[in-house]
Each structure stands twice: as C-alpha cells, then as structure tokens.
Amino acid sequence: MSDFAFDLAHLLAGLMVVASMVLLYQDRLNAVINVFAAQAMLLGAAVGWQAEMQGAGHLWITAVIAFVFKGVVIPAALHAMVRKLGIHREVEAVVGVGPTLIAGLALTALAVLVVMPATENANPLSREDLAFALAVVLLGLLMMITRRNAITQIIGFMSLENGLILAAAGAKGMPLVVEVSVAFSILIAFTVFGVFVFRIRERFDTVDIGALERFRGEQQDDA
C-alpha cells in the first residue's frame, strides 16, 4: 500500500479531529451546525477512502449515508429548527472556550496514548484512524458536557457517533447490517431529540437545559 494511501486516510481522520475542536470553539448556533456538516462530509470522504483501500464495496453505502444524511439533510433540518424556534444567538456554555479547548487537547493526547500502545499489531492503515476516532468520540462527549443548549448537545451526540463510524470503518469486516442499523438508530435519535427540543421550547420558552434543572429545584422546594 502506498504512502499516499496512508497519508490521505490519516489526513481525513485528522481533519475530523480538527473539526471537533472547531465545534468546541464556535459560539454561534448556525456556525456549530455548519462545522458539524463539514465534519460529516469529511467522515463520508474518510469512509469512502477506506472502502477503496479495503476493497469493501458495502462501506460506500456508509460513506453515502454519512455524506448525504449527516452532511446535508440533518444540518438542513437543524437550521430549519433554529429558524422555527427563533434562537439565532450565542451558544450557552458551562465553562469558557479556553478551558474547554485545553480539555479537548488533553483528551486528544489521551486518545493517542491509549490507542497506539494497545494496537501495535493492528493493521497500520486503521491504527492511527482508531486513535483519531477515539479523540472524536471524547471531544463529542466533552461538547455534550460543556454546552447547555439542547441543539448543541444533539450535535455533540452526533459528532460522537461520527467517531464511532470512523472507528468501525477502519476495522475490516464490519457487516453491512451494522452500518444500516447505526444509520437507522441515528435517524430515530435525531427525531426523538427534535421532539424533545420542541417540547422544552413550548414548556420553558427556552432550549437551555439549565431551565429543567431550575424547574426541578423549584418543584423540590415547593414539595
């Protein structure tokens, strides 16, 4: 396998990590959605390249699902949701951008330190991809923890799932039924999250999940 194949696979996976870091940096909802769309398109390109390198035709289905649904359809639905809810504003964060980015860099380093020694005998093409994939998963979790807006938490969850797909694509032999099941699960999760966001908006006139905590505190005080 040529050096170009390795370099391109690692470049695409590395750009996904960069996109995860940019997601943590953004403070506007529309910008967060646009960066997520770019990350999903990078995932589609990374999986497509793995399909070419592994000669696994079924991975092209995963690549198309990632590119079309997660890169175009879901971001368009999120933009429509933001317009309908009228929440064109800054993203509420639990902690500042600086500490969040430092934590993100630490998690990325942790992913590399954990995966690389544990995969010394693994396929060289997928070894670094697994480290990048774990970093994307951890950064998605970090976004869910450090953002208070329900829509940014949805994007954090889907970014986390992008990392899982990248890891699965790098592991040879992933069956097609698993890919289709994951895609279907994400569609269901997105629908449930969408209903959840609209219900929060109707009940509390905000999509800040902190409102739920304050409401629960008031209920406990009344009890």
PDB file of C-alpha atoms in Angstrom, residues 53-133:
ATOM      1  CA  MET A  53      -8.331   0.785   0.236  1.00  0.00           C
ATOM      2  CA  GLN A  54     -10.034  -2.276   1.759  1.00  0.00           C
ATOM      3  CA  GLY A  55     -11.925  -3.197  -1.408  1.00  0.00           C
ATOM      4  CA  ALA A  56     -15.095  -3.239   0.729  1.00  0.00           C
ATOM      5  CA  GLY A  57     -17.940  -2.129  -1.513  1.00  0.00           C
ATOM      6  CA  HIS A  58     -20.502  -2.030   1.294  1.00  0.00           C
ATOM      7  CA  LEU A  59     -18.550   0.764   3.014  1.00  0.00           C
ATOM      8  CA  TRP A  60     -19.556   3.031   0.125  1.00  0.00           C
ATOM      9  CA  ILE A  61     -23.124   2.814   1.461  1.00  0.00           C
ATOM     10  CA  THR A  62     -21.906   4.091   4.821  1.00  0.00           C
ATOM     11  CA  ALA A  63     -19.994   6.871   3.067  1.00  0.00           C
ATOM     12  CA  VAL A  64     -23.079   7.970   1.102  1.00  0.00           C
ATOM     13  CA  ILE A  65     -25.264   7.869   4.246  1.00  0.00           C
ATOM     14  CA  ALA A  66     -22.740   9.999   6.139  1.00  0.00           C
ATOM     15  CA  PHE A  67     -22.296  12.494   3.297  1.00  0.00           C
ATOM     16  CA  VAL A  68     -25.945  12.915   2.281  1.00  0.00           C
ATOM     17  CA  PHE A  69     -27.881  12.487   5.524  1.00  0.00           C
ATOM     18  CA  LYS A  70     -25.431  13.747   8.125  1.00  0.00           C
ATOM     19  CA  GLY A  71     -23.673  16.242   5.881  1.00  0.00           C
ATOM     20  CA  VAL A  72     -26.719  17.740   4.137  1.00  0.00           C
ATOM     21  CA  VAL A  73     -30.156  16.546   5.344  1.00  0.00           C
ATOM     22  CA  ILE A  74     -29.690  16.699   9.140  1.00  0.00           C
ATOM     23  CA  PRO A  75     -27.838  20.085   9.110  1.00  0.00           C
ATOM     24  CA  ALA A  76     -30.642  21.498   6.906  1.00  0.00           C
ATOM     25  CA  ALA A  77     -33.201  20.171   9.417  1.00  0.00           C
ATOM     26  CA  LEU A  78     -31.243  21.715  12.293  1.00  0.00           C
ATOM     27  CA  HIS A  79     -31.085  25.095  10.518  1.00  0.00           C
ATOM     28  CA  ALA A  80     -34.862  24.892   9.986  1.00  0.00           C
ATOM     29  CA  MET A  81     -35.322  24.021  13.661  1.00  0.00           C
ATOM     30  CA  VAL A  82     -33.228  27.019  14.729  1.00  0.00           C
ATOM     31  CA  ARG A  83     -35.261  29.336  12.461  1.00  0.00           C
ATOM     32  CA  LYS A  84     -38.570  27.926  13.701  1.00  0.00           C
ATOM     33  CA  LEU A  85     -37.558  28.274  17.334  1.00  0.00           C
ATOM     34  CA  GLY A  86     -36.106  31.741  16.738  1.00  0.00           C
ATOM     35  CA  ILE A  87     -32.897  31.050  18.645  1.00  0.00           C
ATOM     36  CA  HIS A  88     -30.297  32.791  16.450  1.00  0.00           C
ATOM     37  CA  ARG A  89     -27.971  33.574  19.280  1.00  0.00           C
ATOM     38  CA  GLU A  90     -24.811  32.581  21.092  1.00  0.00           C
ATOM     39  CA  VAL A  91     -24.324  29.098  22.500  1.00  0.00           C
ATOM     40  CA  GLU A  92     -24.574  28.874  26.269  1.00  0.00           C
ATOM     41  CA  ALA A  93     -21.531  27.114  27.745  1.00  0.00           C
ATOM     42  CA  VAL A  94     -20.965  25.642  31.205  1.00  0.00           C
ATOM     43  CA  VAL A  95     -17.287  26.695  31.088  1.00  0.00           C
ATOM     44  CA  GLY A  96     -15.375  29.125  28.880  1.00  0.00           C
ATOM     45  CA  VAL A  97     -13.915  28.362  25.459  1.00  0.00           C
ATOM     46  CA  GLY A  98     -10.309  28.457  26.694  1.00  0.00           C
ATOM     47  CA  PRO A  99     -10.632  25.769  29.395  1.00  0.00           C
ATOM     48  CA  THR A 100     -12.801  23.694  27.031  1.00  0.00           C
ATOM     49  CA  LEU A 101     -10.147  23.748  24.290  1.00  0.00           C
ATOM     50  CA  ILE A 102      -7.419  22.836  26.782  1.00  0.00           C
ATOM     51  CA  ALA A 103      -9.526  19.897  27.969  1.00  0.00           C
ATOM     52  CA  GLY A 104     -10.062  18.945  24.315  1.00  0.00           C
ATOM     53  CA  LEU A 105      -6.321  18.899  23.631  1.00  0.00           C
ATOM     54  CA  ALA A 106      -5.765  16.775  26.746  1.00  0.00           C
ATOM     55  CA  LEU A 107      -8.424  14.285  25.633  1.00  0.00           C
ATOM     56  CA  THR A 108      -6.888  14.094  22.141  1.00  0.00           C
ATOM     57  CA  ALA A 109      -3.477  13.331  23.651  1.00  0.00           C
ATOM     58  CA  LEU A 110      -5.089  10.748  25.947  1.00  0.00           C
ATOM     59  CA  ALA A 111      -6.710   9.014  22.958  1.00  0.00           C
ATOM     60  CA  VAL A 112      -3.344   8.705  21.196  1.00  0.00           C
ATOM     61  CA  LEU A 113      -1.565   7.487  24.349  1.00  0.00           C
ATOM     62  CA  VAL A 114      -4.230   4.848  24.990  1.00  0.00           C
ATOM     63  CA  VAL A 115      -4.761   3.514  21.461  1.00  0.00           C
ATOM     64  CA  MET A 116      -1.269   3.480  19.950  1.00  0.00           C
ATOM     65  CA  PRO A 117       0.389   1.133  22.503  1.00  0.00           C
ATOM     66  CA  ALA A 118      -2.671  -1.117  22.555  1.00  0.00           C
ATOM     67  CA  THR A 119      -2.756  -1.598  18.756  1.00  0.00           C
ATOM     68  CA  GLU A 120       0.885  -2.326  17.950  1.00  0.00           C
ATOM     69  CA  ASN A 121      -0.073  -5.444  15.987  1.00  0.00           C
ATOM     70  CA  ALA A 122      -3.133  -3.947  14.282  1.00  0.00           C
ATOM     71  CA  ASN A 123      -3.494  -3.038  10.606  1.00  0.00           C
ATOM     72  CA  PRO A 124      -1.246   0.029  10.068  1.00  0.00           C
ATOM     73  CA  LEU A 125      -3.938   1.721   7.946  1.00  0.00           C
ATOM     74  CA  SER A 126      -6.518   1.589  10.714  1.00  0.00           C
ATOM     75  CA  ARG A 127      -4.208   2.018  13.723  1.00  0.00           C
ATOM     76  CA  GLU A 128      -3.936   5.803  13.617  1.00  0.00           C
ATOM     77  CA  ASP A 129      -7.564   6.066  12.487  1.00  0.00           C
ATOM     78  CA  LEU A 130      -8.625   4.355  15.728  1.00  0.00           C
ATOM     79  CA  ALA A 131      -6.707   6.943  17.764  1.00  0.00           C
ATOM     80  CA  PHE A 132      -8.320   9.787  15.799  1.00  0.00           C
ATOM     81  CA  ALA A 133     -11.736   8.112  16.131  1.00  0.00           C
TER      82      ALA A 133
END
